[in-house]
mmCIF file of C-alpha atoms in Angstrom:
data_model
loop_
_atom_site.group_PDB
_atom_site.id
_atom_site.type_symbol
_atom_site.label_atom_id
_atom_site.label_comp_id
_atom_site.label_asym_id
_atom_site.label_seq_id
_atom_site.Cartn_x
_atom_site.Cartn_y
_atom_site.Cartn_z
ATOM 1 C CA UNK A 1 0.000 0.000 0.000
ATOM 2 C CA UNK A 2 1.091 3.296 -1.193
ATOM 3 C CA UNK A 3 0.966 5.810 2.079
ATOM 4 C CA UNK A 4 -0.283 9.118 -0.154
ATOM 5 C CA UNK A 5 -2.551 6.947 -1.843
ATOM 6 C CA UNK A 6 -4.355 5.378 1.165
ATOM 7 C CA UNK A 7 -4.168 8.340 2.912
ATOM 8 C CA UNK A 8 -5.268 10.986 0.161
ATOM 9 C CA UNK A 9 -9.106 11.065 0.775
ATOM 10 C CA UNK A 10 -10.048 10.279 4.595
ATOM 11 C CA UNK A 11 -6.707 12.088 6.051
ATOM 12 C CA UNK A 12 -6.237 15.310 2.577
ATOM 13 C CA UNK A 13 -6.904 17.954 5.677
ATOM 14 C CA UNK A 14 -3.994 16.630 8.404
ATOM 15 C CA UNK A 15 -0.617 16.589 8.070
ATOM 16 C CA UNK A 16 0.640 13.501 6.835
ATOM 17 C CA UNK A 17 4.383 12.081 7.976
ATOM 18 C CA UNK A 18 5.435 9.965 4.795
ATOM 19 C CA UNK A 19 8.064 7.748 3.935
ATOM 20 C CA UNK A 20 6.815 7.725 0.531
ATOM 21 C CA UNK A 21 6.934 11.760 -0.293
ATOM 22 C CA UNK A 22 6.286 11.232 -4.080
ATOM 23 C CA UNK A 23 4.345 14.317 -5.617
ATOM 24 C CA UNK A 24 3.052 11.918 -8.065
ATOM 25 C CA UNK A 25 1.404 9.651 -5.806
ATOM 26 C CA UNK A 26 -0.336 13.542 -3.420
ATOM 27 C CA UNK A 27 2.406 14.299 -1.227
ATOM 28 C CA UNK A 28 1.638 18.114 -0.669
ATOM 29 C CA UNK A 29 4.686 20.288 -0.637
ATOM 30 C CA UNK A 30 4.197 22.328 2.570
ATOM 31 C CA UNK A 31 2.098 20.614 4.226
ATOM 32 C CA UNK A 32 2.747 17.090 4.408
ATOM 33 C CA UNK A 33 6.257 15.798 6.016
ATOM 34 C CA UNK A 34 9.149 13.820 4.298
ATOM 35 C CA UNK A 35 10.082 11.086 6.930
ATOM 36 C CA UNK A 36 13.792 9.346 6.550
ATOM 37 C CA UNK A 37 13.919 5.440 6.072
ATOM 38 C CA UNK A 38 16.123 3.990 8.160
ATOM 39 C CA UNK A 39 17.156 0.552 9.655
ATOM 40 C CA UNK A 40 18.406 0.294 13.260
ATOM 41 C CA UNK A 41 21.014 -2.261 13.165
ATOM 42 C CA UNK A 42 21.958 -2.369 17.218
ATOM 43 C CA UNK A 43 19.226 -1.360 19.648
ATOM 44 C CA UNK A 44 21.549 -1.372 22.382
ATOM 45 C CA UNK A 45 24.256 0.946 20.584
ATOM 46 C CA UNK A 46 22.262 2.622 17.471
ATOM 47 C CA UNK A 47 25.659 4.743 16.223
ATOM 48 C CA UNK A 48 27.654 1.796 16.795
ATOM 49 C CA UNK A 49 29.619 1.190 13.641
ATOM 50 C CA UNK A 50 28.807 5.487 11.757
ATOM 51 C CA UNK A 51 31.249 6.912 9.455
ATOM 52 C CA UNK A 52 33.627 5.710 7.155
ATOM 53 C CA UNK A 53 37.061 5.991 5.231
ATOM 54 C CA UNK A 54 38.802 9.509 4.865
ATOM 55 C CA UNK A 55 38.586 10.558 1.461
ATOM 56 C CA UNK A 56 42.098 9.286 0.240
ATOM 57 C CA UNK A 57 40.801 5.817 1.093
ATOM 58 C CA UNK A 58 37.898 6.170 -0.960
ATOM 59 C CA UNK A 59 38.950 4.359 -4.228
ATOM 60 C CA UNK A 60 35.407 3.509 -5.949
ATOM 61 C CA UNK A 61 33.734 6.077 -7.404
ATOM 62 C CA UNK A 62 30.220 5.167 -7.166
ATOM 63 C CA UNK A 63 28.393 2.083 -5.751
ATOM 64 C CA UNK A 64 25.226 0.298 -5.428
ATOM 65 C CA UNK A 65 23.575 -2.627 -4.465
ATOM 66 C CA UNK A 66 19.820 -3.578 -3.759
ATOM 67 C CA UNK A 67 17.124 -5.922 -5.441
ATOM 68 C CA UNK A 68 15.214 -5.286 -8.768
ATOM 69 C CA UNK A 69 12.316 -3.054 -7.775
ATOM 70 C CA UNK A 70 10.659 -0.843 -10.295
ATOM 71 C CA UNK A 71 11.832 0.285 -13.495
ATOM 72 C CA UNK A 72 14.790 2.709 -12.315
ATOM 73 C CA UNK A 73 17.243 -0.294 -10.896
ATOM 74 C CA UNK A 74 17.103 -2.569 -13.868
ATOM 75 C CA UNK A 75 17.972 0.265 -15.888
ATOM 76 C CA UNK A 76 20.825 1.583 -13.896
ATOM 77 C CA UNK A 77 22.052 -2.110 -13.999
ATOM 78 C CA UNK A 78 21.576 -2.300 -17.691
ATOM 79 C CA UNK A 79 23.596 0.740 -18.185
ATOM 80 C CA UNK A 80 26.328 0.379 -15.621
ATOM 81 C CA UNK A 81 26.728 -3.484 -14.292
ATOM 82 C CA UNK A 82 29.851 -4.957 -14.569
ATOM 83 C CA UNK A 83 30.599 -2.167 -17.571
ATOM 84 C CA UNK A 84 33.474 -0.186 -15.652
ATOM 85 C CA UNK A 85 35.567 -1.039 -12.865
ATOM 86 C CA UNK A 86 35.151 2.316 -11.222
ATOM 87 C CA UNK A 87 31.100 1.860 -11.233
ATOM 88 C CA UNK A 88 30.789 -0.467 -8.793
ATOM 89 C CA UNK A 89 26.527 -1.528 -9.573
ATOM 90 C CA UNK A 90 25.259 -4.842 -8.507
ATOM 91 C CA UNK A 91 21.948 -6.544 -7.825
ATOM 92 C CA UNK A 92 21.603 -8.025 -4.669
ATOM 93 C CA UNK A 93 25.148 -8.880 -3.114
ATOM 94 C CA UNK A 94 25.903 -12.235 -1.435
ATOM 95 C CA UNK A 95 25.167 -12.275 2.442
ATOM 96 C CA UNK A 96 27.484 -11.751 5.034
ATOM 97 C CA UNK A 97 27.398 -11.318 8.497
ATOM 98 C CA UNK A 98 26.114 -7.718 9.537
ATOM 99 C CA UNK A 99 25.583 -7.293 6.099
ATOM 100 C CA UNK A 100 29.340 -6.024 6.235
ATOM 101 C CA UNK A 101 29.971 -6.380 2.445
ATOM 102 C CA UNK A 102 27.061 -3.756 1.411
ATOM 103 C CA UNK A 103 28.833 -1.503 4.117
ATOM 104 C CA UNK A 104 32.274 -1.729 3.131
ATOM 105 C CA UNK A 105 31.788 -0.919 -0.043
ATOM 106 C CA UNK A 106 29.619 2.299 1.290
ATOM 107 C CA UNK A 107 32.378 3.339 3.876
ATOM 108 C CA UNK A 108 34.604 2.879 0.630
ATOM 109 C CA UNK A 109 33.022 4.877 -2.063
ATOM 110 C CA UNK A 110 32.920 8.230 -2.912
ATOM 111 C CA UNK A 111 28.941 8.264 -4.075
ATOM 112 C CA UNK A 112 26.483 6.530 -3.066
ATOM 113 C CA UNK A 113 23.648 5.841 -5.860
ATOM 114 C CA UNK A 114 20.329 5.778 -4.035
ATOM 115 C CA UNK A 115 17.865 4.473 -6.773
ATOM 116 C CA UNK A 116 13.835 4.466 -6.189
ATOM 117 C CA UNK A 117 12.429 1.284 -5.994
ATOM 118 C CA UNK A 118 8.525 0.503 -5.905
ATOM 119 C CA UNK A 119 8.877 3.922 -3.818
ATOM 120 C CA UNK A 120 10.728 7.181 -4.455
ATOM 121 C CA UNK A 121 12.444 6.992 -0.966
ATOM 122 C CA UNK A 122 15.259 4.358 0.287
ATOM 123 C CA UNK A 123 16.976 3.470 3.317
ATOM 124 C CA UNK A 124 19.650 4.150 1.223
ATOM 125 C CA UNK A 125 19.443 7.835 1.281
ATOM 126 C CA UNK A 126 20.410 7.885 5.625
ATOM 127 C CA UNK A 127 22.629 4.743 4.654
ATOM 128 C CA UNK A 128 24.780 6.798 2.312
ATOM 129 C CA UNK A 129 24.728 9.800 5.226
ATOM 130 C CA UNK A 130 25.562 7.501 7.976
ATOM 131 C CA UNK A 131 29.147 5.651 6.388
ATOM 132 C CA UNK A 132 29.550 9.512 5.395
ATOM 133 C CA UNK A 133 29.315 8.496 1.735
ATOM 134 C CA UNK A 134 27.669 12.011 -0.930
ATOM 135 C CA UNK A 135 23.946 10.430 -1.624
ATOM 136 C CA UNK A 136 23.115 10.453 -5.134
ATOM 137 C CA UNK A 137 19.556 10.608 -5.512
ATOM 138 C CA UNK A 138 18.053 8.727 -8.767
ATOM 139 C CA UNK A 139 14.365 9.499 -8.188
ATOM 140 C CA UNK A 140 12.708 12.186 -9.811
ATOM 141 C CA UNK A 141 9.475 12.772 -7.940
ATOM 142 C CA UNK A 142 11.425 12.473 -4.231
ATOM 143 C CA UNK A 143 10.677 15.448 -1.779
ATOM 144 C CA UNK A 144 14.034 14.385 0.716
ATOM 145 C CA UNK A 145 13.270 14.911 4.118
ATOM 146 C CA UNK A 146 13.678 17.603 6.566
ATOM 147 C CA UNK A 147 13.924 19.440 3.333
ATOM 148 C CA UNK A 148 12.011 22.470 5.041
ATOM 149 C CA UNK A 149 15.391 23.127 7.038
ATOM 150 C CA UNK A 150 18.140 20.827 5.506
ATOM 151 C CA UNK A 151 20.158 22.030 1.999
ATOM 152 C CA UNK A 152 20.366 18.996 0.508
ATOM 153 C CA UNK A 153 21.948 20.498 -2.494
ATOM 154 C CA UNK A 154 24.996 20.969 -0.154
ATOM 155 C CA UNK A 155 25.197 17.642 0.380
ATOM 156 C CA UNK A 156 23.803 15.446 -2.459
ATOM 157 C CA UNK A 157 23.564 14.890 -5.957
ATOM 158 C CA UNK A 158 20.025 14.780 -7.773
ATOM 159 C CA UNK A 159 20.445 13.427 -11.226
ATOM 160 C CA UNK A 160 17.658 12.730 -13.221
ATOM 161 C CA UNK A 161 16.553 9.056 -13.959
ATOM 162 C CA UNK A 162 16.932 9.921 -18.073
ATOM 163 C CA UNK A 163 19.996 11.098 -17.197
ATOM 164 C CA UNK A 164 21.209 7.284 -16.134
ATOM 165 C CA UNK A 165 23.148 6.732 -18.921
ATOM 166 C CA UNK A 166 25.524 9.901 -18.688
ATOM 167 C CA UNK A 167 25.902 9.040 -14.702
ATOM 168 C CA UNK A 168 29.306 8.368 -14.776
ATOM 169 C CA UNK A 169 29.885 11.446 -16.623
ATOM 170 C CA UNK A 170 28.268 13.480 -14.321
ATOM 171 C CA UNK A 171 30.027 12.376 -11.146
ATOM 172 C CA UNK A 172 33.407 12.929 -12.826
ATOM 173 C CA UNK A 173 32.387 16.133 -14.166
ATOM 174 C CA UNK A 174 31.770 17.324 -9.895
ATOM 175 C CA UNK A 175 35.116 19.274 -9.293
ATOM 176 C CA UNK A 176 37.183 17.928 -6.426
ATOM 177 C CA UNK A 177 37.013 20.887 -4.126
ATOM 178 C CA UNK A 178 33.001 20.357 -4.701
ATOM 179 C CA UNK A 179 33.154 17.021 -3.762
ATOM 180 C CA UNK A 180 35.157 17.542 -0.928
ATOM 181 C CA UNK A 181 32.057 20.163 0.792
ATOM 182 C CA UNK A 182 29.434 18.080 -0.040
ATOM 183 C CA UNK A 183 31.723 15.393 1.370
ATOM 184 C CA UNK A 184 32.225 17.529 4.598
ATOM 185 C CA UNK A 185 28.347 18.468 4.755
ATOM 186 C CA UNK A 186 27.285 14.830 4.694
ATOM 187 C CA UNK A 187 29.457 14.475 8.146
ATOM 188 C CA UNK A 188 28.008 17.858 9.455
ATOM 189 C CA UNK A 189 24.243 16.835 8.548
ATOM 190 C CA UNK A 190 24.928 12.859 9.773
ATOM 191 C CA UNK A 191 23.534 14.017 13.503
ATOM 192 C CA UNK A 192 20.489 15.015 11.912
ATOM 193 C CA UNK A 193 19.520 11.391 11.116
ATOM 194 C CA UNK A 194 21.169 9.604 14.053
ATOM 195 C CA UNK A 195 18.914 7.204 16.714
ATOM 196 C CA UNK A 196 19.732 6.987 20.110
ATOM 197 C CA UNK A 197 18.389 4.906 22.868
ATOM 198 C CA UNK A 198 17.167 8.161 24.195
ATOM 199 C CA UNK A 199 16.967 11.423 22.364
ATOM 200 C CA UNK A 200 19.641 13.418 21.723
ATOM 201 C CA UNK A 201 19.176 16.976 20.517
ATOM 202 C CA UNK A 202 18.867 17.723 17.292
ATOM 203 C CA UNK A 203 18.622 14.094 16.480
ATOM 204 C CA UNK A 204 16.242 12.345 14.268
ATOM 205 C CA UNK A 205 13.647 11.844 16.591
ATOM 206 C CA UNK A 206 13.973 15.995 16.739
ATOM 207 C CA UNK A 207 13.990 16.602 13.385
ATOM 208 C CA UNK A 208 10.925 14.970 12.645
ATOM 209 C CA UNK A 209 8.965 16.493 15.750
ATOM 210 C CA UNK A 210 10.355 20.023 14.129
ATOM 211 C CA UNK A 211 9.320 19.119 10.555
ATOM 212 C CA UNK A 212 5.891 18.345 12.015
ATOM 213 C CA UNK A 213 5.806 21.741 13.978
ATOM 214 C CA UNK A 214 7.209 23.456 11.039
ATOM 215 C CA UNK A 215 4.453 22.736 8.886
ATOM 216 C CA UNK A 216 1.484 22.700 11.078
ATOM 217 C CA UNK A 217 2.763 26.521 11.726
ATOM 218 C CA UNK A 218 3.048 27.553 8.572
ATOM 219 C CA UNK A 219 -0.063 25.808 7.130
ATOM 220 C CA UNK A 220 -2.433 27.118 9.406
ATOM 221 C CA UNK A 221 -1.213 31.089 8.899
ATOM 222 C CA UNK A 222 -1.618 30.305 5.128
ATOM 223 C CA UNK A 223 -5.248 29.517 5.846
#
């Protein structure tokens, strides 16, 4: 079930919190809020295991892994699987314990391609943030979360899913001294999309309780 689907008739006056902040599917730009994916991998110790490789150590250029959902993945796979050894796209990667493969190769990697799948958002997108790797976003109808006070622009790439084919060409063409602020703004924003067993300010947990305030503010002066 699509969340701004369901949701569109019985619940069009509240404000909606929605993983799924497509504008194609009735996610309403100042009004509804853009909630993060995320997995918890350690209840006990939820930062356990953050960050990743200084830059120097970062040797692949761009990487991605996940199952065959939608149209966008197969495409990106089509284009960019196994075609050069800087790209490095795969399908779903062999297990391993912690998943520490899939991780590796995100604390490793310059850019992280986060590709929609049924949905315009992905764990991905907080993935890429939390092993400090620059997000790029491959889904054209995404509203990114905590948009309202975040500048993702500083710290991610949107390139549009057309644009797949020329994606290597576009990360390349990203000056150094660019990468390196976006690179530095991923590490700044990280806290904004960090659990902890109990709150910590400015957390996730705050951001989304903001977002909410945020928009229930300015949507009722605007009535």
């Amino acid at each position: 079930m699509q969340a701004p689907t369901e949701t569109r008739q019985h619940m069009a006056r509240c404000l909606r919190a929605l993983c799924n902040a497509d504008v194609e599917e009735g996610f309403v730009l100042g009004k509804d809020i853009s909630l993060p994916e995320t997995y918890v991998r350690n209840a006990q110790k939820p930062t356990r295991n953050i960050g990743g490789n200084r830059v120097s150590k970062r040797k692949t250029l761009a990487f991605f892994a996940g199952g065959m959902h939608g149209y966008v993945r197969p495409i990106l796979l089509q284009h960019w699987e196994n075609k050069d050894p800087a790209m490095k796209i795969f399908g779903i990667l062999p297990k391993s314990k912690g998943n520490r493969n899939y991780i590796q190769y995100m604390k490793s990697s310059k850019y992280c391609i986060c590709a929609k799948g049924y949905e315009v958002n992905s764990p991905r997108v907080v993935e890429a943030i939390l092993y400090e790797c620059v997000p790029v976003i491959l889904s054209d109808n995404f509203v990114p979360p905590f948009f309202e006070m975040l500048n993702w622009e500083s710290f991610a790439v949107f390139v549009l899913e057309k644009d797949i084919p020329n994606l290597k060409n576009i990360l390349l063409s990203i000056p150094r001294k660019r990468y390196l602020q976006m690179q530095m703004m991923v590490r700044k924003v990280q806290q904004h999309f960090l659990w902890h067993r109990s709150p910590v300010k400015y957390d996730i947990f705050h951001m989304v309780l903001h977002s909410i305030w945020y928009n229930r503010v300015f949507t009722a002066r605007a009535r």
